[in-house]
mmCIF file of C-alpha atoms and ligand atoms in Angstrom:
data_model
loop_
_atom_site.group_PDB
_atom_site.id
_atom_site.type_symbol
_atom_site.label_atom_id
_atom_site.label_comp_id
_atom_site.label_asym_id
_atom_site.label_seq_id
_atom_site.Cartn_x
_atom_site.Cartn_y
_atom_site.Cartn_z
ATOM 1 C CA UNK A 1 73.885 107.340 101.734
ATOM 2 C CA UNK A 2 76.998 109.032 100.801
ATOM 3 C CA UNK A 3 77.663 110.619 97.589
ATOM 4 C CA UNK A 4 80.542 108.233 95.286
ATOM 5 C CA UNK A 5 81.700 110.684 93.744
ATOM 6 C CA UNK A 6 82.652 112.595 97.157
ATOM 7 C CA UNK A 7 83.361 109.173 98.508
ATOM 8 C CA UNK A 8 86.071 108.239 95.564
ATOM 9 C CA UNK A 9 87.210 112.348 96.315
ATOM 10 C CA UNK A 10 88.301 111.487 99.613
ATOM 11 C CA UNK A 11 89.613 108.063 98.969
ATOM 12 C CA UNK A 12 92.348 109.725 96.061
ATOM 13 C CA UNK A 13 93.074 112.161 98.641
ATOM 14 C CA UNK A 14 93.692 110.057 101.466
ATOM 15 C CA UNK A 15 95.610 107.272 99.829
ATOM 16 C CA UNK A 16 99.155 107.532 99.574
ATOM 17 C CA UNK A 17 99.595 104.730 96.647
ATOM 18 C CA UNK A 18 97.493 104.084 93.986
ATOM 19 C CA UNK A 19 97.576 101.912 91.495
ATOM 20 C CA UNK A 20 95.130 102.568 88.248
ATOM 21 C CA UNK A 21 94.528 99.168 86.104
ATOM 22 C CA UNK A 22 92.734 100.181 83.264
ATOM 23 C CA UNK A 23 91.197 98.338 79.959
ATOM 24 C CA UNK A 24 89.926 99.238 76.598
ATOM 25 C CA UNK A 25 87.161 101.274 78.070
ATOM 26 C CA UNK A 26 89.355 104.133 79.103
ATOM 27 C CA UNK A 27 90.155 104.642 75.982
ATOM 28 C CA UNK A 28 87.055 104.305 73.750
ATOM 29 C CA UNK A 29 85.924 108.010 74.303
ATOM 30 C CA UNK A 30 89.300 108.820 72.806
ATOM 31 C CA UNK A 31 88.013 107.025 69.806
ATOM 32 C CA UNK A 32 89.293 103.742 69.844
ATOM 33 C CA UNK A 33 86.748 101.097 70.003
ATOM 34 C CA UNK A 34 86.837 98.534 72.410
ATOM 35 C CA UNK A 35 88.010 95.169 71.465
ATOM 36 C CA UNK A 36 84.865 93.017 72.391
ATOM 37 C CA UNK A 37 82.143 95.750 72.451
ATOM 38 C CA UNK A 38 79.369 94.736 70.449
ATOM 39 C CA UNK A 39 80.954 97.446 67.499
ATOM 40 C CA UNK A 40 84.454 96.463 68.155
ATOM 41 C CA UNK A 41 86.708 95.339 66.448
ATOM 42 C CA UNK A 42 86.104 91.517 67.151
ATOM 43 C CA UNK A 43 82.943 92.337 65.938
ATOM 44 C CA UNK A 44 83.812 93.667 62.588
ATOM 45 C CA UNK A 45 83.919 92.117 59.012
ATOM 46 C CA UNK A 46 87.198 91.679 57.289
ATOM 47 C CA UNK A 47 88.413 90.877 53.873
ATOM 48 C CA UNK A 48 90.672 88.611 55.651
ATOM 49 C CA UNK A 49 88.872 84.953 56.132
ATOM 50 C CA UNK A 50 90.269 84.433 59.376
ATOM 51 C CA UNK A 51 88.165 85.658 62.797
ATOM 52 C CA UNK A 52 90.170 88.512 64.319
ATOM 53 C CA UNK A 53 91.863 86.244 66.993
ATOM 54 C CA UNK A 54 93.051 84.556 64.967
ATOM 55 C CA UNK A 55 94.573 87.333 62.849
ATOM 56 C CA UNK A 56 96.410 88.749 65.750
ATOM 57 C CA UNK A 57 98.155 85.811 66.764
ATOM 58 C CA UNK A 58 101.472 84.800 66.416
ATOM 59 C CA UNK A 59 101.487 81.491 64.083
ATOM 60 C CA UNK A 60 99.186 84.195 61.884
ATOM 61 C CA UNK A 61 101.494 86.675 61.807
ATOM 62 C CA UNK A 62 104.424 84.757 61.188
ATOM 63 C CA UNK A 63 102.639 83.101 58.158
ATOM 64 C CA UNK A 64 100.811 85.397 57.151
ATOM 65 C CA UNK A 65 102.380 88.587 57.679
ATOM 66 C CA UNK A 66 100.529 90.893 54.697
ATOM 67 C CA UNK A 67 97.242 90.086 56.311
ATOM 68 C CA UNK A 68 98.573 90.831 59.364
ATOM 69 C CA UNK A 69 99.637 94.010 58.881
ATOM 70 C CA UNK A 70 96.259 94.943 56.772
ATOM 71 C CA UNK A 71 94.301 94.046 59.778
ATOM 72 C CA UNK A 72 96.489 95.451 62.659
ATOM 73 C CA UNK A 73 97.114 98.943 60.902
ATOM 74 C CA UNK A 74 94.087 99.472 59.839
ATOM 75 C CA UNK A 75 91.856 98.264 62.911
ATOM 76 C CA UNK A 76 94.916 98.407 65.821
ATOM 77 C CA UNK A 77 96.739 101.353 65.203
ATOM 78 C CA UNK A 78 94.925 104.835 66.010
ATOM 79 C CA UNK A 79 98.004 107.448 65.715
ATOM 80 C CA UNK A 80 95.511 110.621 65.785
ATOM 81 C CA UNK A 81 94.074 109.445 69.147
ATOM 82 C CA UNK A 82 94.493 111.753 71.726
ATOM 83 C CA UNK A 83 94.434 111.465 75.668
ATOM 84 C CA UNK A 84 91.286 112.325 77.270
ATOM 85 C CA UNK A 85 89.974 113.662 80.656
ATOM 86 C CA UNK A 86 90.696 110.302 82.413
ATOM 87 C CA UNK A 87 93.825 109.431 80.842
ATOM 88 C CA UNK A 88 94.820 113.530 81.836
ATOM 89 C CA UNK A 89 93.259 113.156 85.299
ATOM 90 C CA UNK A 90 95.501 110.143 86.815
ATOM 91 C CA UNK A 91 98.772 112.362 84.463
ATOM 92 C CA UNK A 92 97.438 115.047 86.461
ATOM 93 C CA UNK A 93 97.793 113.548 90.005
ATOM 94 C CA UNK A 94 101.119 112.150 89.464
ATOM 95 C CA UNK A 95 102.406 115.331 88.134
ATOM 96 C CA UNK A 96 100.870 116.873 91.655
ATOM 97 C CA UNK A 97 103.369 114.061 93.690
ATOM 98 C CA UNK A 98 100.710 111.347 94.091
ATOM 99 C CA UNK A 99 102.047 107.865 94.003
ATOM 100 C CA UNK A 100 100.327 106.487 91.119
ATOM 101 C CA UNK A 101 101.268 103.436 88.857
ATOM 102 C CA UNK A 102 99.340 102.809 85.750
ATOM 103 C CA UNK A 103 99.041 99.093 84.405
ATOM 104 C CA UNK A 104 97.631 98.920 81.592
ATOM 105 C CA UNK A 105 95.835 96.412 79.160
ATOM 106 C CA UNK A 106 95.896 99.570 76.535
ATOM 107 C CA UNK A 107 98.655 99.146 73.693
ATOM 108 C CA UNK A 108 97.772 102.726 72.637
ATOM 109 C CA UNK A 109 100.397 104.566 74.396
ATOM 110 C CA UNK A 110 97.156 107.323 75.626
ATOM 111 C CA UNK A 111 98.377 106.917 79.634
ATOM 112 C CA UNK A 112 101.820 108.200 78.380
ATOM 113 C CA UNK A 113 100.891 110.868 75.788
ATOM 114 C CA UNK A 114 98.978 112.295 78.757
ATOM 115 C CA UNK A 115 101.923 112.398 81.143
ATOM 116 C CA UNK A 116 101.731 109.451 82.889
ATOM 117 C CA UNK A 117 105.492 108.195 83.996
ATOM 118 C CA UNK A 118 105.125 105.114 85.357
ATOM 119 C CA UNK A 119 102.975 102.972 83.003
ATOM 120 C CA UNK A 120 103.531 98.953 82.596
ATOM 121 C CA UNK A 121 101.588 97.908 79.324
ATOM 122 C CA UNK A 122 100.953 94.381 80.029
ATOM 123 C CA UNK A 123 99.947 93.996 76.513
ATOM 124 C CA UNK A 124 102.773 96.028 74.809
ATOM 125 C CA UNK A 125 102.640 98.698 72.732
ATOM 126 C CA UNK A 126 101.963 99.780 68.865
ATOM 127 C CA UNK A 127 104.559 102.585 69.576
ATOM 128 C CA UNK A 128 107.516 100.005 69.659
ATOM 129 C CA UNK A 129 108.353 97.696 67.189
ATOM 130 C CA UNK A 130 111.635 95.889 66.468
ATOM 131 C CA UNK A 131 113.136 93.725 63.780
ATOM 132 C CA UNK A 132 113.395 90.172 64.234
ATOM 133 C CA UNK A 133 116.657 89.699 62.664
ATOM 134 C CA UNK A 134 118.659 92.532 64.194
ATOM 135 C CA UNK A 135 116.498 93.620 66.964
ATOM 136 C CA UNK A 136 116.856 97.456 65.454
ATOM 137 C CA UNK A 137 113.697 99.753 67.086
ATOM 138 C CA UNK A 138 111.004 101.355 65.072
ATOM 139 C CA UNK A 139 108.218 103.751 65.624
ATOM 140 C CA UNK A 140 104.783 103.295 64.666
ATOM 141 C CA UNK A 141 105.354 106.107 61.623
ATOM 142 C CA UNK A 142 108.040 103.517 60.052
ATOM 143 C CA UNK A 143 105.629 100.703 60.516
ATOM 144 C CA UNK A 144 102.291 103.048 59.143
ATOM 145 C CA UNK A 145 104.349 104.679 56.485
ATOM 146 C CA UNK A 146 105.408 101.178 55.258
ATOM 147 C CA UNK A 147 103.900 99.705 52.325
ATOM 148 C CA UNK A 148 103.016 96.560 53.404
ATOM 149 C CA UNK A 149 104.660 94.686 56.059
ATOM 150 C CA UNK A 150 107.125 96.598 57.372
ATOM 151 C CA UNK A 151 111.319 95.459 57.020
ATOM 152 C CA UNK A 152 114.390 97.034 58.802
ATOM 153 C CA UNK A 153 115.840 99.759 57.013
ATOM 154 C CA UNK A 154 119.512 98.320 58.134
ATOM 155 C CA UNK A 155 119.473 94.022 57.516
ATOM 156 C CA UNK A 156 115.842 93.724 55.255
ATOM 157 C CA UNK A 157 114.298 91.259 58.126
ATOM 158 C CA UNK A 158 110.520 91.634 59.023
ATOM 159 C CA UNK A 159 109.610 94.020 61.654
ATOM 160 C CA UNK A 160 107.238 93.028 64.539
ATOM 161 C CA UNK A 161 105.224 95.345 66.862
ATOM 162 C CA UNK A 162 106.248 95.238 70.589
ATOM 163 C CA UNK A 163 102.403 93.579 71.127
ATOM 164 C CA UNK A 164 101.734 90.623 72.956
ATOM 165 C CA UNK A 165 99.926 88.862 70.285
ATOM 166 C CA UNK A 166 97.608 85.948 70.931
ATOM 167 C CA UNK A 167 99.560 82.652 71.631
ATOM 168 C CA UNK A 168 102.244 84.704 73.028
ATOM 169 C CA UNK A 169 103.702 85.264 77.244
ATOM 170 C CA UNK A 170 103.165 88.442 78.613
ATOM 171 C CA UNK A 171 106.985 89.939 79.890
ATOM 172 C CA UNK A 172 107.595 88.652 83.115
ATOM 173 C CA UNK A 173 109.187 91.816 84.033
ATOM 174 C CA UNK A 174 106.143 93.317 83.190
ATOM 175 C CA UNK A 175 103.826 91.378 85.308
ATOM 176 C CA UNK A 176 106.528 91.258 88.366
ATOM 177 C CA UNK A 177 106.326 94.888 88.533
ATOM 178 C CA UNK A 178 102.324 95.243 88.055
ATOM 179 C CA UNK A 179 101.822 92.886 90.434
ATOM 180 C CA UNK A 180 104.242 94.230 93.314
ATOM 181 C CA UNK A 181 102.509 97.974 92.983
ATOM 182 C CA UNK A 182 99.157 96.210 93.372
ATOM 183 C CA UNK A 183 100.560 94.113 96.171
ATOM 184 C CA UNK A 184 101.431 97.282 97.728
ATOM 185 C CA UNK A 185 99.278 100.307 96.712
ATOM 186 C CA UNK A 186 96.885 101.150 99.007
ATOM 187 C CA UNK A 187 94.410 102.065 96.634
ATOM 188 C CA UNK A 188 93.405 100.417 93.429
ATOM 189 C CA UNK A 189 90.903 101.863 90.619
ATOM 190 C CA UNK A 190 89.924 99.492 87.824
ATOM 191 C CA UNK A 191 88.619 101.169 84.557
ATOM 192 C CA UNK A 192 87.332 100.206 81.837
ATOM 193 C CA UNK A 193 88.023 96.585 81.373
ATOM 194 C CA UNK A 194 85.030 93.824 82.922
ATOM 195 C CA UNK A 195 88.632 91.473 84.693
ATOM 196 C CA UNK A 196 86.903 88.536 82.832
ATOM 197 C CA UNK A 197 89.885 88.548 80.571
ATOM 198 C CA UNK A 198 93.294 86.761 81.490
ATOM 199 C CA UNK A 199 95.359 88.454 83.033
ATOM 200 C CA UNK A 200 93.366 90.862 84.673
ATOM 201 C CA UNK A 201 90.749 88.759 86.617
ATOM 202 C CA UNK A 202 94.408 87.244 88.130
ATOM 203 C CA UNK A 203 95.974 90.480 89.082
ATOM 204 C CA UNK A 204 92.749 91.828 91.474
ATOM 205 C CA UNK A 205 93.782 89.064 93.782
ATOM 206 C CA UNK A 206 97.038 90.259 94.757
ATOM 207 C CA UNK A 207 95.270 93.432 96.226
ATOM 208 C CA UNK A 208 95.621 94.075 100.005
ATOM 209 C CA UNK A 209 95.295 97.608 99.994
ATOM 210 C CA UNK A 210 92.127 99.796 101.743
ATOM 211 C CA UNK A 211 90.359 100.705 98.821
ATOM 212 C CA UNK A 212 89.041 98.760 95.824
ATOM 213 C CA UNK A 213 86.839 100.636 93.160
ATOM 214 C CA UNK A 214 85.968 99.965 89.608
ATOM 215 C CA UNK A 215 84.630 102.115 87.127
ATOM 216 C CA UNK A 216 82.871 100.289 84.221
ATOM 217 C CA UNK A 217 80.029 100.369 82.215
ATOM 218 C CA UNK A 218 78.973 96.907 82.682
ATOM 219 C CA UNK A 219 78.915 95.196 86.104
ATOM 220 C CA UNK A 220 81.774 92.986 86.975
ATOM 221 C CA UNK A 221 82.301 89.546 88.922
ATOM 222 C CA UNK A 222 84.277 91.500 91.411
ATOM 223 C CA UNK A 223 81.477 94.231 92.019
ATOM 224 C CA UNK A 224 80.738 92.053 95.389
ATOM 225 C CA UNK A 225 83.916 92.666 96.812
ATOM 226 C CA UNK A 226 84.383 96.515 95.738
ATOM 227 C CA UNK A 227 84.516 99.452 98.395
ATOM 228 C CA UNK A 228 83.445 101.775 95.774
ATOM 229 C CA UNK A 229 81.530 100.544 92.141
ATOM 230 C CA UNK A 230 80.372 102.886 89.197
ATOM 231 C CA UNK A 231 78.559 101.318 86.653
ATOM 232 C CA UNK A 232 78.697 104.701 84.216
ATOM 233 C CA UNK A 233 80.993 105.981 81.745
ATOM 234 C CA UNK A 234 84.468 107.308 83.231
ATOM 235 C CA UNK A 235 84.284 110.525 81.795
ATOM 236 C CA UNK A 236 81.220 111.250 83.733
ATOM 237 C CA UNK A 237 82.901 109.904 86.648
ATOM 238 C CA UNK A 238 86.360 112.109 86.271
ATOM 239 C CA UNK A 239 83.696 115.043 85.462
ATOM 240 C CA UNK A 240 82.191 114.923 89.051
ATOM 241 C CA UNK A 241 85.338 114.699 90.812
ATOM 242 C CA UNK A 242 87.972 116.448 88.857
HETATM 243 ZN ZN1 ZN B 301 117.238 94.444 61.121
#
């Protein structure tokens, strides 16, 4: 039997395409827990009596925008996060002239604080946020350093993070371009999310490439038709073949 770690070695060196779909679990040894872990956040108490769905939806937020904000900038938002050795690796690669596209469930910004250029956040971002009356942009400092819910410095109206919140589309553009890379990479390395959750579980299917690996902690529904699975932390995965 071959060695995987040697195996995924040769399969990032060979490929001339690759397209890196990660999930919360890329990011949870940078310190931000993942959403449905048995300690994340959907998993925590809050003062708020609503389940944390619901709080990060969009009828919530538009009725209820103080708890909104109480929840998403205190459980959501992780500004002293920093990139770590996976989020550096695939920065890394690019930076070396490797075709590599990152799409992203993350709204945490972490692939492009590492150096990653080409990065579609299917879910959005915290690090945009705009004003529903004007449409003026914001950083996440304005929105942290806001008591409150946060309003436009120029017209007063309310000021929304760039997130896809539940009840809300994801941006077409978004998912046009995510799914042509995967259409056409030649290699594709899930990490960190399980694909049960929409729209990930959607997006494997337009693969076509050579080689199809996933690195998660948990087994996945798609494990059956991987070329290369590691059911171990990703860290210990870049470790081995960094
Ligand atoms: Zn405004």
């Amino acid at each position: 039997m071959k060695n995987p770690y040697e195996e995924l070695k040769k399969i990032i060196n060979e490929s001339n395409s690759i397209v890196v779909f990660t999930g919360a679990g890329i990011s949870v040894p940078s310190g931000i827990p993942d959403f449905r872990s048995a300690d994340g956040i959907y998993n925590q108490k809050t003062k708020i009596h609503a389940s944390p769905e619901e709080i990060i939806s969009h009828s919530f937020f538009m009725h209820n925008p103080e708890d909104f904000y109480e929840f998403y900038k205190e459980k959501m938002c992780y500004p002293k996060a920093q990139p770590n050795a996976a989020h550096k690796y695939f920065a890394d690669l690019e930076k070396k002239g490797k075709n590599v596209i990152v799409v992203t469930q993350n709204i945490d910004g972490l692939h492009q604080k590492a150096g990653s250029k080409i990065v579609y956040e299917l879910h959005g971002t915290i690090h945009q946020n705009f004003c529903m009356k004007c449409g003026r942009l914001f950083g996440l400092d304005y929105v942290l350093n806001s008591k409150g819910v946060p309003h436009c410095d120029k017209c007063g109206g309310i000021v929304k993070p760039d997130v896809v919140l539940y009840e809300e589309g994801l941006d077409e553009n978004t998912i046009g371009r995510s799914i042509n890379a995967i259409m056409t990479c030649d290699t594709m390395i899930v990490i960190g999310t399980s694909l049960r959750v929409y729209p990930a579980a959607g997006f494997i299917r337009y693969f076509k490439g050579r080689n199809l690996v996933v690195i998660n902690k948990e087994s996945t529904s798609y494990d059956n038709m991987c070329d290369l699975i590691f059911n171990e932390d990703v860290i210990n995965v870049i470790n081995h073949i960094k």
